[in-house]
Structures are given as structure tokens and as C-alpha cells.
XYZ file of C-alpha atoms in Angstrom:
540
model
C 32.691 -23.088 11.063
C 29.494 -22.961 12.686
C 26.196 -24.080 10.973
C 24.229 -21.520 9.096
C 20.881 -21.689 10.092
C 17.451 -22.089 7.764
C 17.630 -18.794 5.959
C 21.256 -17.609 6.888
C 23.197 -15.486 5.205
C 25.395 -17.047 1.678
C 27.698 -15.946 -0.727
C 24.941 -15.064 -3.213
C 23.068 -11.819 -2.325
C 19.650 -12.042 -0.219
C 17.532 -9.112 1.819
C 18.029 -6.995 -1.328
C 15.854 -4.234 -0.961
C 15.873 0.086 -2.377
C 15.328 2.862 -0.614
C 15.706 6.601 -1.144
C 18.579 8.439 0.107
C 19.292 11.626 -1.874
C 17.506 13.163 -4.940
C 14.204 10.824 -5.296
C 15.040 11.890 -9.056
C 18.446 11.124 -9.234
C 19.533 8.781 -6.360
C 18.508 5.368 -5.572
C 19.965 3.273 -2.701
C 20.234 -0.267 -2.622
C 20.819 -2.540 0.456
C 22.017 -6.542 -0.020
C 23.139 -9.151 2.415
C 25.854 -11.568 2.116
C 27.783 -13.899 4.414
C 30.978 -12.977 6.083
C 33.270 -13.828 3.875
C 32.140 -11.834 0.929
C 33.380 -8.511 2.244
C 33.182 -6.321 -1.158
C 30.511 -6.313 -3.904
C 28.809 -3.736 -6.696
C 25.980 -2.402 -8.083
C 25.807 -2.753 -12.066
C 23.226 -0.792 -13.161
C 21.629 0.305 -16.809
C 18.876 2.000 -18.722
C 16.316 -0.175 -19.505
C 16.659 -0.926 -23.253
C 20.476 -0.167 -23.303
C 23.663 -1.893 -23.306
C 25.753 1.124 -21.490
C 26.211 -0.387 -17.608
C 27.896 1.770 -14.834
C 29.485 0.249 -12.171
C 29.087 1.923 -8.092
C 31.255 0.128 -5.728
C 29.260 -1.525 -2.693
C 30.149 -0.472 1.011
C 29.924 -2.795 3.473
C 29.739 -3.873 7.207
C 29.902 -7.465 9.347
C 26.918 -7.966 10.818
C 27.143 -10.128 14.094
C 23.734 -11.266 15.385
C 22.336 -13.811 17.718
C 22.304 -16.731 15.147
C 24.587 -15.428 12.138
C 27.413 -13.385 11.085
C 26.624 -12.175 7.566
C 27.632 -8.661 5.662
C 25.655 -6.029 4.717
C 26.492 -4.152 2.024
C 25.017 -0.720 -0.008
C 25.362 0.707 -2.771
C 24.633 4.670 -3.244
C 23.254 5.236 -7.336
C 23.740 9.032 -7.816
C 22.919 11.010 -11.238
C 20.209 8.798 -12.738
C 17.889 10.647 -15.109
C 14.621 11.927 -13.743
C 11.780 9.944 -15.098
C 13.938 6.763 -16.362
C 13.568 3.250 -15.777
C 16.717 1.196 -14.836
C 17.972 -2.281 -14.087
C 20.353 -3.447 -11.821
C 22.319 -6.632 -10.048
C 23.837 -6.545 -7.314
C 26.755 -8.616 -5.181
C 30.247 -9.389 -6.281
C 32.044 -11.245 -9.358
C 31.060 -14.656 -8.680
C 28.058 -13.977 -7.090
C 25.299 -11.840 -8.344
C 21.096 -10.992 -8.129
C 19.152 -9.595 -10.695
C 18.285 -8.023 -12.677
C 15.559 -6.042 -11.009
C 14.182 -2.844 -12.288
C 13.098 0.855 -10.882
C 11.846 3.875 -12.075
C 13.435 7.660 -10.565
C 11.164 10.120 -9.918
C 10.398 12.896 -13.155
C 12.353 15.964 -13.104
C 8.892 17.797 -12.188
C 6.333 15.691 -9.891
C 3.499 17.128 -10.044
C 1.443 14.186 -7.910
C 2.519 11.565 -6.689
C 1.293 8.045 -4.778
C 2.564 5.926 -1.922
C 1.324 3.216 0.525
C 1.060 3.435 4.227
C 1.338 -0.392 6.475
C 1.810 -0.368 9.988
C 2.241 -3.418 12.288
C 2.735 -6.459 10.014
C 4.643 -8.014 12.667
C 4.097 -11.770 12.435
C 5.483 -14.435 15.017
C 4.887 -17.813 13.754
C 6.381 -20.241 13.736
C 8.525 -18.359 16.117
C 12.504 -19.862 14.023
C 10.814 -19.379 10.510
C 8.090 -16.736 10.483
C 5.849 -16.468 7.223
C 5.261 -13.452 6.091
C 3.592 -14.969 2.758
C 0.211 -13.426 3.066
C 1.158 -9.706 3.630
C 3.482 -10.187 0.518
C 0.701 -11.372 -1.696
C -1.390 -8.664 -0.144
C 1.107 -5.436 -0.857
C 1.746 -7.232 -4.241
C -1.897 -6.806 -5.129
C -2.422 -3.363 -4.122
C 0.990 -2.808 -6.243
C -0.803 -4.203 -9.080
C -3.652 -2.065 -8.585
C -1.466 0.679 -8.151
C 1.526 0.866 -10.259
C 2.358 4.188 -9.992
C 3.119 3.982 -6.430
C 6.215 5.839 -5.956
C 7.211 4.132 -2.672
C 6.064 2.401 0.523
C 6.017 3.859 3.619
C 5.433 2.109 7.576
C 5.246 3.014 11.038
C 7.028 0.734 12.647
C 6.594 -3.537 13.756
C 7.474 -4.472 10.788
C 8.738 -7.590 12.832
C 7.728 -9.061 15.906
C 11.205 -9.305 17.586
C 13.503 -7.656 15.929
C 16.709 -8.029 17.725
C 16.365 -11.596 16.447
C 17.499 -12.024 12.657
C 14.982 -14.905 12.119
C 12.685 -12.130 12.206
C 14.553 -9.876 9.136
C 15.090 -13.175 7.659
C 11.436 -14.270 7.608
C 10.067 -10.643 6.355
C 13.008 -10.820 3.655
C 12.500 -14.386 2.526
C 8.692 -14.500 2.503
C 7.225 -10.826 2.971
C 9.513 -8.178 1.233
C 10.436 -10.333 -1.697
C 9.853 -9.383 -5.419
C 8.337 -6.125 -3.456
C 11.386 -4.149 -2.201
C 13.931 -4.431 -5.012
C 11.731 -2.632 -7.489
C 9.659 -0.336 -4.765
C 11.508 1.730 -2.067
C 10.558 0.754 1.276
C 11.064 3.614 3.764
C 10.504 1.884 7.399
C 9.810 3.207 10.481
C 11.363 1.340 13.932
C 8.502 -0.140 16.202
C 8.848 -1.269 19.758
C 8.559 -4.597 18.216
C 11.643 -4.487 16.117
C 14.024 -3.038 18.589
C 12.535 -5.948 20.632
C 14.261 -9.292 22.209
C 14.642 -11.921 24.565
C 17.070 -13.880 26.346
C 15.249 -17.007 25.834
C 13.574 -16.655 22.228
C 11.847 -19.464 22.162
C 10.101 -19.380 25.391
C 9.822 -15.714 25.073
C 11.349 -15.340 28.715
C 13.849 -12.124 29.598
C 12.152 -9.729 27.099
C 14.478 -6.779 26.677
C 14.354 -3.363 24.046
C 17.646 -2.215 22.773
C 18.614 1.877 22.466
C 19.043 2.144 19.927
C 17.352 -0.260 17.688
C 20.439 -2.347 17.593
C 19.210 -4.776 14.745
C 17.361 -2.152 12.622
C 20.204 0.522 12.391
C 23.043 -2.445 11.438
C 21.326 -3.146 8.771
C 19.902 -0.264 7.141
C 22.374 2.723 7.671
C 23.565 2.766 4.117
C 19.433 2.270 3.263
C 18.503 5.715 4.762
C 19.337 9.260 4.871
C 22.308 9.964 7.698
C 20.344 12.806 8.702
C 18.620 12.001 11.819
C 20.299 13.437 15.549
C 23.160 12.880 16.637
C 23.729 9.255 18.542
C 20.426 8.576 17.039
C 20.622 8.563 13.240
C 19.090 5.360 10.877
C 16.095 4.813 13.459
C 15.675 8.897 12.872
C 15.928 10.152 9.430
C 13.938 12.563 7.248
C 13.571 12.089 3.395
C 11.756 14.084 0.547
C 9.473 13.965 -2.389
C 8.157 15.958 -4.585
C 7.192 18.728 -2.613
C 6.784 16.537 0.906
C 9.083 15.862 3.373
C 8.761 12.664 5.646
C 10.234 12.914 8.805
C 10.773 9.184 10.374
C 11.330 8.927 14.250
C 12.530 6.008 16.359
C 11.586 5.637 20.041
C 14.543 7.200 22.187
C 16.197 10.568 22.644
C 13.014 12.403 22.987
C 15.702 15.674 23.630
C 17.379 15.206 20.326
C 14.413 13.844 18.693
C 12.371 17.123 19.706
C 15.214 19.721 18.693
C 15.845 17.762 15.260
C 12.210 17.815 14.312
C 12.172 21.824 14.661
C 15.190 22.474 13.000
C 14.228 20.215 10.294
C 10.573 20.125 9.360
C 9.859 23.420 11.860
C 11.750 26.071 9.444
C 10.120 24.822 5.874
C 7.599 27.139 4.217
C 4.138 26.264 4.592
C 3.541 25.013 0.631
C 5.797 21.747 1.798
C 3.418 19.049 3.061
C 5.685 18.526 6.680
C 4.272 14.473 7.124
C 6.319 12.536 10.528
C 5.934 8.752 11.305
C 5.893 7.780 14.780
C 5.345 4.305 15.736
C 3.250 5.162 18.957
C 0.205 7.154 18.106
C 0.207 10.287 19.870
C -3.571 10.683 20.437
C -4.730 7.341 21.198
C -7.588 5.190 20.643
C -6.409 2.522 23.430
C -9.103 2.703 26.607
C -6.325 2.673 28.575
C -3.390 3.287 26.864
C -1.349 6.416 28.546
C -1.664 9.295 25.523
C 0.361 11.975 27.733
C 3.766 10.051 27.501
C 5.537 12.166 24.754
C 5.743 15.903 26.779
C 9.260 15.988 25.343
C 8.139 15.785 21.402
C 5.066 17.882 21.379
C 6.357 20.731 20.506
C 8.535 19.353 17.505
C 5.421 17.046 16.617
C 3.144 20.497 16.219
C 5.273 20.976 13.102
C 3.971 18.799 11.168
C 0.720 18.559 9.098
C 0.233 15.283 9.382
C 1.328 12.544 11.667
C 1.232 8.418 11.237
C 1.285 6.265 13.672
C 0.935 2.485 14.408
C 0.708 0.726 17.664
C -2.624 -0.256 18.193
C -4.010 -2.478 14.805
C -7.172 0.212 15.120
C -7.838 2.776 12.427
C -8.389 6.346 13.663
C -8.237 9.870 12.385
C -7.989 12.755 14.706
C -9.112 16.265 14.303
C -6.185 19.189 13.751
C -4.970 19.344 17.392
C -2.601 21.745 18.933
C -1.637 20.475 22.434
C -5.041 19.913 24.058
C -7.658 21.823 21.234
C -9.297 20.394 18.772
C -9.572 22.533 15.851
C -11.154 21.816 11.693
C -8.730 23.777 9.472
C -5.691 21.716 8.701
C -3.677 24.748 9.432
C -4.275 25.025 13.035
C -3.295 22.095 13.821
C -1.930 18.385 13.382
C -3.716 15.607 11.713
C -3.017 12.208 13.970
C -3.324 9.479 11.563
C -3.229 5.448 13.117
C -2.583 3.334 10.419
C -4.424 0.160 12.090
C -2.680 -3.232 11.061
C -1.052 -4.435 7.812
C -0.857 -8.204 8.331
C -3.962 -9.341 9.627
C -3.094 -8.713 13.233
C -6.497 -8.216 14.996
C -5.450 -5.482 18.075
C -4.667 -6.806 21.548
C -5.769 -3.937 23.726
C -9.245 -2.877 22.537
C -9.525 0.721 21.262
C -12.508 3.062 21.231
C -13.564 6.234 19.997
C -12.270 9.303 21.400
C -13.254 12.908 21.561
C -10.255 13.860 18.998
C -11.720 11.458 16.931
C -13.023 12.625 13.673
C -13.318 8.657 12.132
C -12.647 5.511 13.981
C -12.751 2.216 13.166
C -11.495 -0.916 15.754
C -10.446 -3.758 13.065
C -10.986 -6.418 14.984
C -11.676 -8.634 12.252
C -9.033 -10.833 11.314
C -8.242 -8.268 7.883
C -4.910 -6.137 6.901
C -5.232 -2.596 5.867
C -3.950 -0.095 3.938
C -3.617 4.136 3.515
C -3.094 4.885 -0.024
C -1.804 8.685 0.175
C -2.009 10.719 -3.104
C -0.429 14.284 -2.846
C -1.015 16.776 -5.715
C 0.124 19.756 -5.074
C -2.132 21.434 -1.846
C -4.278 18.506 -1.982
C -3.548 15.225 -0.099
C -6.131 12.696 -0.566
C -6.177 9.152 2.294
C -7.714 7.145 1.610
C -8.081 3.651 4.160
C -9.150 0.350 2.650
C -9.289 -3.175 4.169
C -8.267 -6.254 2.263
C -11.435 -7.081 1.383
C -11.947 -3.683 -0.680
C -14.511 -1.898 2.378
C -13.276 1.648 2.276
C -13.142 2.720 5.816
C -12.322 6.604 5.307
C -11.677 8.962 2.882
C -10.708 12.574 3.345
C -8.693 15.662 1.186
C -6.881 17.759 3.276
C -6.330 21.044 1.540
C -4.264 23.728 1.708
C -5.232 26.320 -0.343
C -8.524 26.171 0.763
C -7.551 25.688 4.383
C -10.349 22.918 4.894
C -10.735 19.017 5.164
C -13.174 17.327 3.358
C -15.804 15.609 4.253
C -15.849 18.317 6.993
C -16.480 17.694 10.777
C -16.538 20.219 13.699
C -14.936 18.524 16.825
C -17.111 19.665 20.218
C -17.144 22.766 21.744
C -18.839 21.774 25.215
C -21.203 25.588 26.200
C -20.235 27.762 29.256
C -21.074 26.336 32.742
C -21.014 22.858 30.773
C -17.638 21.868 31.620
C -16.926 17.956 30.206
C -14.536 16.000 31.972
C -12.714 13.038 30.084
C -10.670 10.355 30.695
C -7.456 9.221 28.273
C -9.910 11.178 25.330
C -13.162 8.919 26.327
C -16.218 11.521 27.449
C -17.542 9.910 30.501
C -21.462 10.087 28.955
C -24.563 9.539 31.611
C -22.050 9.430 34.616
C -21.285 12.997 34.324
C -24.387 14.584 32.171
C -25.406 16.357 35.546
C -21.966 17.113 36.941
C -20.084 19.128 35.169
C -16.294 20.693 36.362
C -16.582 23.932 37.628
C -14.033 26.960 37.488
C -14.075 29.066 41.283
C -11.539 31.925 41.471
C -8.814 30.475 38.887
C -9.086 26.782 39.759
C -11.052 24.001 38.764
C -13.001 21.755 40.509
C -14.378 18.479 39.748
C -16.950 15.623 41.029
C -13.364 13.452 41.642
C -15.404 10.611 42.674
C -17.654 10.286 39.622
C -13.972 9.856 37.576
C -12.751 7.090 40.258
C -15.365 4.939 39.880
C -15.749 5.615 36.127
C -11.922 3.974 35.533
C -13.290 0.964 37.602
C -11.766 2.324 41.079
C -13.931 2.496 44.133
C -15.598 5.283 46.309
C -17.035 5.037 49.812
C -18.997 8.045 50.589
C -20.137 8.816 53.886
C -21.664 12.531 55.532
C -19.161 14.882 54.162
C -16.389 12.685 53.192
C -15.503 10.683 50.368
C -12.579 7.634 50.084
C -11.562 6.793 46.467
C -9.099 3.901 45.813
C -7.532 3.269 42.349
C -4.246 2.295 41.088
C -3.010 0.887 44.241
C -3.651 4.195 46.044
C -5.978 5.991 48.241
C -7.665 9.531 49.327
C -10.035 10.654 51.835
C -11.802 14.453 51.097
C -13.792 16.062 53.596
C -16.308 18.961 52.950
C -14.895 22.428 54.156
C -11.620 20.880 54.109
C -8.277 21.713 51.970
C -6.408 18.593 53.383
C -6.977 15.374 51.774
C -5.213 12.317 53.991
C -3.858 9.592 51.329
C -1.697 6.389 51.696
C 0.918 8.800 51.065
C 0.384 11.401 53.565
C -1.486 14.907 54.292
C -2.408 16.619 50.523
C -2.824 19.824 50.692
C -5.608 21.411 48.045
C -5.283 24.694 46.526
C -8.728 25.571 48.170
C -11.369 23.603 50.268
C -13.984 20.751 49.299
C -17.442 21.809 48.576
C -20.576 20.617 47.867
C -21.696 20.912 44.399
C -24.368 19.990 42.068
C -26.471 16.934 42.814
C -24.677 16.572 46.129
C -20.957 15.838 45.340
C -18.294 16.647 46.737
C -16.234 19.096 44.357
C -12.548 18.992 44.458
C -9.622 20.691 43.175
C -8.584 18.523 40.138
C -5.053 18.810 41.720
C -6.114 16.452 44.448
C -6.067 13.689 41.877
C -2.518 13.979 41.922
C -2.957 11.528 45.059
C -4.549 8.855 42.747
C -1.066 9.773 40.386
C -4.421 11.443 37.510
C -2.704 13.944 35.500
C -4.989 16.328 33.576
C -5.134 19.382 31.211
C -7.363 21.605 29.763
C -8.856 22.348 26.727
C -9.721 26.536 26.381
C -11.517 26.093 22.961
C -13.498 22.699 23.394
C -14.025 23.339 26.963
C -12.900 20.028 28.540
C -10.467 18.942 31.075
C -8.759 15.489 30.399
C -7.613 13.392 32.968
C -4.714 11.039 31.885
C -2.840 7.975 34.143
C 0.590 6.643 33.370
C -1.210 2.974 34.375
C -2.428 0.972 31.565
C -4.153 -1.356 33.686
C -7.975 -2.132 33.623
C -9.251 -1.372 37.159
C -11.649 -3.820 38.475
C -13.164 -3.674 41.955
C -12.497 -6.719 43.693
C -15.826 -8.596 44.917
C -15.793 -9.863 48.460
């Protein structure tokens, strides 16, 4: 037989984590690992202070991965008492763990508490990866909140995740004496559907679809509720009188079309909350923010939306595809959770116009949203590990209003701002604002080009921008623009507008691959670019 490896999978039960799935009052589930040749086990389970135990029989599944074979099994606790405290084991005859204890939720929740991480990933060493401070860190808060019902993440909760050292280190040395009294409700990152074909030197990276790794082992942890070919990495789940709906990252079809029959058709007195690993409005300078056209409408559902991604804090205005609103009900509240494991971010974020609070963390210090819901009211609060409280708001319902309040910009008529990937482009534009002639919009093109770090020759009449491997000559009078790709035609000619530039349709930056959209109520046109890289002119 071959050799287990450091942390491998045994006969006696490891990665032993609950979850909800069902009834938060009545159901609990509860996830274990074994190794392959344990292929049936139990849950023994009792109130706390009894002698009665019940007895629900385990289901299980091998588990192949690229160092192990091991067995995952679940067990699915169904009519607990509301409000009651239980204890459990878990495994088979001869081998068992526990007991551990857990508390259903009461029959009525009035309020109720959970914890928001994001993006405790940790690498090193890269065969047995120590998660040891982010589980003294969540054990803490726990402490200082032990009436958190359960914790909640958006996704990297490993850093390669179609490894099992990786589920082994965040079991062993992260998770541990955390998730087998306090549901853990996780949300798939890029990260942990992540892989290589060389671990060690990190050469032949590679994503599986789905999360290969993540939906293995926790499709008896989580609601089988998500869309069709895409369930465990997609699943919704409620509480109290919120429901949760978690994406993964593929089948942005299915995802779109689950989210609005799901969280689209509840009444408005639910709190509708989704967790998507990739932060919808971002705070990266040059991370692409128009890449989910697929899951904006099904993403409009909800009232509030966490992300992850970036290890920056940042809390956007209610937006409804481009506008920027203040009452909670016109709109979705983009939420980025920063980092949970003292993961300083690798591409720098900044503030952006859907901002309402920002904050980089680029300090080596985790973070953490502790969400209270009571009935209309939903109070976030963002603290680092060193107790500096970086936000705090209360969205309400009933009053229709988010405290402390904050109006995002409405730019004045004639005044016309033009941004790029959410970032207002300040003194380079103060004088040049877009114009509107006859139905289409115009813009001082070159002023954007140079502002992304492109370049732009101007000469009588004419005007050459370069950026993103591509280039575009406009001439005054003219609605051709020649590019490396060929004649452009424009919607209407070039003219000259204020302080001398050349306006042009905002089409033509199609030939620099800019897409852009407007804004009707804040009065801005945003220019987006599927490149994420920084554009430096080179120097002779």
C-alpha cells in the first residue's frame, strides 16, 4: 500500500467540521474524513445533560486526490429541538471523535450574529501549510462573540485547492476546535479550485470546472440546491429571516437563472445576502469590473453582496447596473471583505467612485465583518486584528436609509465626468468634460489614453493613441479612424472641442478594445478594459 503522507487520511475521523443544510433549527450537518478502508460510519448524538443518544447513519464517498485516497463521509441530523444544545461523535465502531457540542437555532430568531473572512489562503510551507494564526485569530473573535450563529467566507479559503495538502493544512491547523462546534458555510475562490502540474515549483497552473476538490468533499456539507451541473460550489441556505445565496465561478447561464428564481421571487422583508468570490465593483486600479454581464441581472436581486478577491476593504453605494443610488432599496450593497489571514493584497486597490468607505489593508493584519441582523436592521461592522474599527454602517429597511449616510456624486449638466475601471480621472479632465451631440457622446479620447499610461502623438488635426498593444489615428472633420486593425468607422466626425481636443465618439475606443457605459443619474461615462496590465510608456 502506498505511504500516507504527513497529515493523510486514517481510520480515526479528521476534517470534522458542521454546516447547515436544512432547518437552521432543526438540522445540523456534519462532514468527517476517514481513509479508504473505513467505508461506513455514524453520528451519535445527545442533549447536553442527557443520557438518551440517537444514532444517524453516515453516507459516504472515496475520495481520490493527488496524494491520498481517503473517504468522506456525512451525516444529515434532522428534528433537533430549536434552541437546544447537543453533543455528538462521529466515525464508526472502533473508531470515533468527540464529543463536540452545538447549539440549533431557537424556534423564533429574532437577531442573530455571524462572521464574514475572505481570503485566508496561506501557502507555506508549500507540503504542510500552517494555518495556526488565523485559527487563534477566529477563536478569539469566537470568544468575544459567543453567540455567533455561524461563519460565513467568500472564497480562498486555500491557496491551491486542487491539492489536499491544502484541505489538510486548513483542517489540521486552521479549522480545528472551530468548525465542529460553529457551522462554516464556505464560498469557492479561484484559489481553491486552483492547481498545478508541478506543485512544488508551481509550474502548469490549471483551474478545474467545477471546483473538483471543493465539491468532493463537501456535497453532503451543503444544501443540494444550487443549478444543475453546478450544485455544492452553488448553494443557497437560510436563517432566520435571511437567505444566503453562495456562488462558485462557472456557469454564469445557470448561475444567473438560479439566482432569480431563487432569491429574485422572495418578498422584500427577507434580507436576499449572495457571496461571490470576485467583487463585482472593484477596488483593483486595474482589475477588469465589467467581466460578469451574464450575472448582473440575477446579482440586482440581492440586498447585499460579499465578495473577496482583492485583501482591500471596500463598501459600495446601492448600485443598479451603472447608478449609484443611497436608499438600500434601489439598489445593491457591494461589500469586499478584504483579507482574513494576514495576506497583505498583491494588486494595489484604490478608491472608486462607487465607493462609499475604502480602506487598502496593506498592513500585514487579518480582518473581520461581524454581521448582526435584527429584524430590518443589519448592522457591519469591519474590524482589524488589532481592534481599529474600519467601518460601521446599519442598513435599514423600514426606514429605507443607511446609516452613517453618504450621497454618491451626481456630476451637473454640461459637466460630464469620464472614469476609468470606477477611478475619476481628477486634474486631467477638470476642463474636458464628455459631451452629448445629437444622441452620441463624445469624449477627449486622448486625455483617457494617456491617463491608463498609453501614449498620444498629436499633430495639426490628428491624434495617434497607442495602448494595449494597439493603435488609432483620428483626424478632425473625419468619421474614419485608421487602426492596426483597419479603417473604423465613427458614428459621426471628429471635432474640436474645449481647450483644443480633439472630441471623439466614445465608440472609437473600441479600436483600443475600451468598453464603456453610462451612468443617467450620476452623470458619468465609465470606460472599462478586459487588460489588467499596468501600461507604461516605454522610454527610448
Amino acid at each position: 500500500m502506498k505511504k500516507k503522507p504527513q497529515r493523510g487520511s486514517a481510520p480515526q475521523p479528521d476534517h470534522i467540521m458542521l454546516s447547515l443544510n436544512g432547518d437552521a433549527r432543526t438540522c445540523r450537518a456534519i462532514t468527517w474524513r476517514t481513509s479508504e478502508e473505513i467505508t461506513e460510519g455514524y453520528v451519535e448524538y445527545w442533549q447536553t445533560g442527557t443520557q438518551e443518544k440517537q444514532r444517524c447513519a453516515g453516507a459516504v464517498d472515496r475520495f481520490e486526490s493527488d496524494i491520498d485516497v481517503s473517504q468522506i463521509h456525512w451525516g444529515l441530523l434532522k428534528d433537533l429541538k430549536p434552541g437546544t444544545q447537543y453533543e455528538y461523535t462521529c466515525g464508526d465502531s472502533a473508531n470515533r471523535a468527540g464529543p463536540f457540542c452545538f447549539s440549533t437555532a431557537p424556534e423564533k430568531i429574532e437577531k442573530f450574529k455571524f462572521l464574514c473572512f475572505t481570503d485566508q489562503q496561506k501557502g507555506d510551507p508549500f507540503d504542510l501549510p500552517d494555518y495556526s494564526e488565523f485559527q487563534a485569530y477566529v477563536s478569539g473573535l469566537l470568544e468575544e462573540h459567543p453567540d455567533t450563529a455561524f461563519i460565513l467566507t467568500a472564497g480562498d479559503n486555500t491557496d491551491c485547492g486542487q491539492h489536499e495538502q491544502q484541505w489538510n493544512g486548513l483542517f489540521a491547523t486552521g479549522w480545528k476546535g472551530i468548525a465542529e462546534r460553529v457551522p462554516v458555510m464556505m464560498t469557492l475562490g479561484n484559489h481553491d479550485n486552483r492547481g498545478f502540474a508541478d506543485y512544488r515549483h508551481g509550474v502548469g497552473r490549471y483551474y478545474s470546472e467545477p471546483g473538483e476538490f471543493f465539491c468532493k468533499q463537501f456535497q453532503g456539507a451543503y444544501p443540494d440546491n444550487g443549478p444543475e451541473g453546478w450544485k455544492t460550489e452553488n448553494y443557497y441556505f437560510n436563517y432566520g429571516n435571511a437567505q444566503f445565496n453562495v456562488l462558485g465561478l462557472t456557469g454564469d447561464e445557470e448561475r444567473n437563472t438560479w439566482m432569480l428564481e431563487t432569491a429574485g421571487k422572495l418578498p422584500k422583508d427577507i434580507w436576499k445576502i449572495s457571496v461571490f468570490h470576485f467583487p463585482v465593483l472593484s477596488g483593483g486600479a486595474n482589475i477588469e469590473v465589467n467581466d460578469y454581464p451574464p450575472l448582473r441581472e440575477g446579482l440586482a436581486c440581492f440586498d447585499l453582496s460579499f465578495a473577496g478577491h482583492e485583501h482591500s476593504f471596500a463598501r459600495s453605494f446601492p448600485c443598479r447596473n451603472a447608478e449609484l443610488f443611497d436608499k438600500p432599496s434601489q439598489g445593491t450593497v457591494h461589500y469586499t471583505l478584504g483579507n482574513g489571514n494576514r495576506n497583505p493584497p498583491g494588486t494595489r486597490a484604490t478608491t472608486k467612485v462607487w465607493h462609499t468607505n475604502y480602506f487598502p489593508m496593506e498592513e500585514k493584519l487579518s480582518g473581520v465583518c461581524i454581521a448582526e441582523v435584527e429584524g430590518q436592521k443589519m448592522t457591519l461592522t469591519y474590524q482589524l486584528e488589532d481592534g481599529r474599527i474600519i467601518d460601521r454602517c446599519v442598513i435599514d429597511k423600514a426606514s429605507d436609509s443607511i446609516m452613517p449616510y453618504a450621497q454618491p456624486p451626481i456630476y451637473g449638466p454640461n459637466r460630464t465626468r469620464m472614469l476609468f475601471k470606477g477611478m475619476d480621472l481628477g486634474v486631467c479632465q477638470s476642463s474636458t468634460p464628455c459631451e452629448q451631440r445629437e444622441g452620441i457622446w463624445f469624449c477627449p479620447l486622448a486625455i483617457l489614453t494617456v491617463y491608463v499610461g498609453g501614449g498620444a502623438v498629436k499633430s495639426p488635426g490628428q491624434c495617434r493613441l497607442e495602448a494595449y498593444g494597439y493603435w488609432a489615428e483620428f483626424t478632425e472633420g473625419s468619421d474614419i479612424a485608421q487602426t492596426s486593425r483597419g479603417a473604423l468607422k465613427l458614428p459621426a466626425p471628429v471635432y474640436r472641442g474645449h481647450k483644443e481636443q480633439l472630441y471623439i465618439p466614445v465608440e472609437g475606443s473600441a479600436a483600443l478594445d475600451f468598453l464603456w457605459e453610462y451612468a443617467p443619474r450620476n452623470n458619468f461615462i465609465n470606460f472599462e478594459h478586459p487588460s489588467e496590465d499596468n501600461q507604461v510608456t516605454i522610454q527610448p
